[in-house]
Coordinates of C-alpha atoms in Angstrom, one line a residue:
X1 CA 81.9 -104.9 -36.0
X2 CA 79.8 -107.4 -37.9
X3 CA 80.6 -108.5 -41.5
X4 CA 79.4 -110.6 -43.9
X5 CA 81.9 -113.2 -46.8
X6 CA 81.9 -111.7 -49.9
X7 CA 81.6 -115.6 -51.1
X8 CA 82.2 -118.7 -49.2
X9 CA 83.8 -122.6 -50.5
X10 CA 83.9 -125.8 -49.0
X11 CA 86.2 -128.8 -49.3
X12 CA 85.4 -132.0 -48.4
X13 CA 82.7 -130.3 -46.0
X14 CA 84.6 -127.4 -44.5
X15 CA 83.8 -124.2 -45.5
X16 CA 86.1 -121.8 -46.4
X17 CA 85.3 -118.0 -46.0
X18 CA 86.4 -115.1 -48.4
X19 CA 86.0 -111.2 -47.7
X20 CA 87.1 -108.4 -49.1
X21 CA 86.6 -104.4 -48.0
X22 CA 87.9 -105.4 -44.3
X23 CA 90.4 -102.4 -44.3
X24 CA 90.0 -99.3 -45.0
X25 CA 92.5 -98.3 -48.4
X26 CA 94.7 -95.6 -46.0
X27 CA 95.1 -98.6 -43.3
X28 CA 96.1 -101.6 -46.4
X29 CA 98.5 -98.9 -47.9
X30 CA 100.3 -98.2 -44.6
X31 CA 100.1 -101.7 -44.0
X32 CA 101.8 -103.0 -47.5
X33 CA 104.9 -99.9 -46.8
X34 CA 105.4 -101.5 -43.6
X35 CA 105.9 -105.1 -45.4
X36 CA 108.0 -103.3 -48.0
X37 CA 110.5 -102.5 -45.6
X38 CA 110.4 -105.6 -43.2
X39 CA 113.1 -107.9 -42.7
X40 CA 112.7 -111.1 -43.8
X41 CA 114.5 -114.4 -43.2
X42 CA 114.4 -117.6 -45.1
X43 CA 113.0 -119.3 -42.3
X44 CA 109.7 -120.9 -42.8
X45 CA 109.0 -124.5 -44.6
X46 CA 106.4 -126.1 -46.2
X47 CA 106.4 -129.5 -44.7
X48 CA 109.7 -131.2 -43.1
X49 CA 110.4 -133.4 -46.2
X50 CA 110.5 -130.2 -47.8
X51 CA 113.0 -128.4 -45.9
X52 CA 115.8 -127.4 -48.1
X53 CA 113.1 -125.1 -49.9
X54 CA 112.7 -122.5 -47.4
X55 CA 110.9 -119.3 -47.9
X56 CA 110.9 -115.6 -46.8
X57 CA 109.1 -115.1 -44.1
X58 CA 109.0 -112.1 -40.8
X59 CA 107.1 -112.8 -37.3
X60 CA 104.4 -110.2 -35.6
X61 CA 104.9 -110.4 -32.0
X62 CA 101.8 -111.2 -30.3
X63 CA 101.9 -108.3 -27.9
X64 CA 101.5 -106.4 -30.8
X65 CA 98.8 -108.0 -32.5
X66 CA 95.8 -106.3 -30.8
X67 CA 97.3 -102.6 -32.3
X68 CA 97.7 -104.0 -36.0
X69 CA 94.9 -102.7 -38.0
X70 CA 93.9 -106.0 -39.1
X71 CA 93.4 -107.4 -35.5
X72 CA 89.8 -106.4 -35.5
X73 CA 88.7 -107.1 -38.4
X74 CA 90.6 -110.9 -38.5
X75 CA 88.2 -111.6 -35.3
X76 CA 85.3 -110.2 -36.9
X77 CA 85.2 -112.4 -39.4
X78 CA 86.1 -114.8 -37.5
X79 CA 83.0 -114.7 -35.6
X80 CA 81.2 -115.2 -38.8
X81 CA 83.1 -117.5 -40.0
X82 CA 82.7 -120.1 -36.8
X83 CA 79.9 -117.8 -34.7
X84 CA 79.6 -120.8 -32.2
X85 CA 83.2 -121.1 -31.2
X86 CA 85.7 -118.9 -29.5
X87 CA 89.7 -118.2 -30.8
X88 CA 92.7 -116.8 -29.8
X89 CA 95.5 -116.0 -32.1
X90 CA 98.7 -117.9 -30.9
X91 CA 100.9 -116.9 -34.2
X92 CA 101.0 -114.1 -36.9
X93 CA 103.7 -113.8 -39.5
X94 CA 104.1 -112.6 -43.3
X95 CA 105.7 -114.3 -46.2
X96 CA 106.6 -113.2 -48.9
X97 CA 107.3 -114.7 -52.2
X98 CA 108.1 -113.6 -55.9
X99 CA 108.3 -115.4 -59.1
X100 CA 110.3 -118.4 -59.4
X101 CA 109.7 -119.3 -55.6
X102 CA 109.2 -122.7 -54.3
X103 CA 106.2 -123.4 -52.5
X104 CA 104.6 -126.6 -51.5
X105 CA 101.5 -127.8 -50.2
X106 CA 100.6 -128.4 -46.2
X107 CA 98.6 -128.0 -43.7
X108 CA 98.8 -125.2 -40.8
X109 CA 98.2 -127.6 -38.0
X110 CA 97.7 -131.5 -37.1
X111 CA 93.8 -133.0 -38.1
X112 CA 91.6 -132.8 -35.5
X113 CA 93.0 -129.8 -33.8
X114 CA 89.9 -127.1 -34.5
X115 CA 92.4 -124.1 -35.4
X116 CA 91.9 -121.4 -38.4
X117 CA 94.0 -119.5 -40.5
X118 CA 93.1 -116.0 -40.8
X119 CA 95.5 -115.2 -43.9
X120 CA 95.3 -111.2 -45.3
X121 CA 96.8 -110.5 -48.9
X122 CA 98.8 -107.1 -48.3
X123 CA 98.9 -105.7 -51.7
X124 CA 98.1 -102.1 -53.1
X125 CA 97.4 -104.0 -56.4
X126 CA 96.8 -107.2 -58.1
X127 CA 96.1 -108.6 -61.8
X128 CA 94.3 -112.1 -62.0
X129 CA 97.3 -112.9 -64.5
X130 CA 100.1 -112.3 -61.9
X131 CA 99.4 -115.9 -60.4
X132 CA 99.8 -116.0 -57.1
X133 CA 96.7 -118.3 -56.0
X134 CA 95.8 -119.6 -52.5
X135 CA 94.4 -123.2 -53.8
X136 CA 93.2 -126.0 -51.2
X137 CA 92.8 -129.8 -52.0
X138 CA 90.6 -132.2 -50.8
X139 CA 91.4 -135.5 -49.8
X140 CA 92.0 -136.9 -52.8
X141 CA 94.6 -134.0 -53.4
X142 CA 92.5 -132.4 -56.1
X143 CA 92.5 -128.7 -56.6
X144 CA 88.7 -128.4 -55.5
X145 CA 89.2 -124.4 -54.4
X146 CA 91.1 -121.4 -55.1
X147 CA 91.3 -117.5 -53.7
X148 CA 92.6 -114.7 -55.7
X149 CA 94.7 -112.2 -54.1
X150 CA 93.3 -108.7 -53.9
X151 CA 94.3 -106.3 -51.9
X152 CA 93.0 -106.4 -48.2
X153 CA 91.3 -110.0 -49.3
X154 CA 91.1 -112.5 -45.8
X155 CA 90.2 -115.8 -46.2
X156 CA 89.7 -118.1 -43.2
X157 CA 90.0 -121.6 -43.3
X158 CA 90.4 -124.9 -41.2
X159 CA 94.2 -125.4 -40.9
X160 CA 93.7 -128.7 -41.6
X161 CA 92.9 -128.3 -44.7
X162 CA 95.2 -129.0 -47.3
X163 CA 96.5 -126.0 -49.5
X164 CA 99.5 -124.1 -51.1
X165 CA 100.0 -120.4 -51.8
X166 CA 101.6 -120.0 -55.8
X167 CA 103.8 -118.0 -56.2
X168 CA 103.7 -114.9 -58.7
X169 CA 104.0 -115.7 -62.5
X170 CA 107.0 -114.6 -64.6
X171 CA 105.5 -111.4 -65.8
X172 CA 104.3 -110.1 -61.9
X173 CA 107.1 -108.2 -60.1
X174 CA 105.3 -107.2 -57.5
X175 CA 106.4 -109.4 -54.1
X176 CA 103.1 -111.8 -52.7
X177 CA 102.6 -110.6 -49.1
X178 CA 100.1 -113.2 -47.2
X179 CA 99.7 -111.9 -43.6
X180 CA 98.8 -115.1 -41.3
X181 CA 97.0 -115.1 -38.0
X182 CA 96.8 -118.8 -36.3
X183 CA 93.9 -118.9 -33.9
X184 CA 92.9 -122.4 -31.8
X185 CA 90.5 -122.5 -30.0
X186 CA 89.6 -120.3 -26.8
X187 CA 88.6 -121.7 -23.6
X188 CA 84.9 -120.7 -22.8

């Protein structure tokens, strides 16, 4: 499977990949039930200083990962995302958040380290006025990009950049599902 970024970004020099049309509407619909129903824990933080602001969050085992629908497709566009470098999911999770949330900016790994963040928006629908931005800051903690959720939207990233998912504004009932894959780099 090859595939192309419906639009690409960059921050301070690294590029960040947008595409949309990875799933087929059947596989996002089953997919966004399935997150319906989940169990979720407040479990997952931002950053340690911001600890006592935990959000909702459910772990995918990784034995499971290469059956998920989105498997495929995540290293697809992976390989057009970095086409010279090999990766390996070592974590995949959803959170979920809904108006009046906390969440705070951070990074997905420590500088340096060469991983990407595959992260899916899980939705059967989305209007631009619900909120619910992915927006990533360069080094001077600017706003410098932003992704829309859509349904079945990926973006992929460097986890080292910088970045917070908004929550949903007031008038949006609808839960924000963001699917993550962590990948690091494979050996060759």
């Amino acid at each position: 499977m090859t595939v192309t970024p419906a639009y690409t970004q960059q921050v301070d020099g690294r590029r960040i990949s947008v595409f949309d049309g990875l799933l087929e509407l059947p596989q996002l619909a089953e997919l966004h039930r399935v997150l319906l129903q989940a169990g979720y824990t407040r479990s997952e933080i931002a950053r340690p200083d911001t600890a006592e602001y935990r959000h909702w969050a459910t772990e995918i085992p990784l034995a499971r990962l290469p059956a998920m629908p989105f498997a495929a497709p995540t290293m697809a566009a992976v390989a057009a995302h970095a086409p010279a470098m090999a990766y390996r999911p070592y974590r995949s999770y959803v959170n979920v958040a809904h108006y009046g949330d906390m969440l705070f900016s951070h990074v997905d790994c420590v500088e340096g380290a060469g991983e990407l963040t595959a992260l899916w928006y899980v939705c059967d629908q989305w209007d631009h006025e619900w909120g619910g931005e992915t927006v990533f800051f360069d080094r001077q903690r600017d706003v410098r990009a932003a992704v829309s959720p859509r349904p079945g939207r990926l973006v992929l990233f460097d986890g080292d950049i910088l970045h917070a998912g908004r929550p949903p504004n007031r008038n949006c009932h609808a839960p924000r599902f963001t699917l993550a894959v962590k990948l690091e780099r494979a050996a060759s």
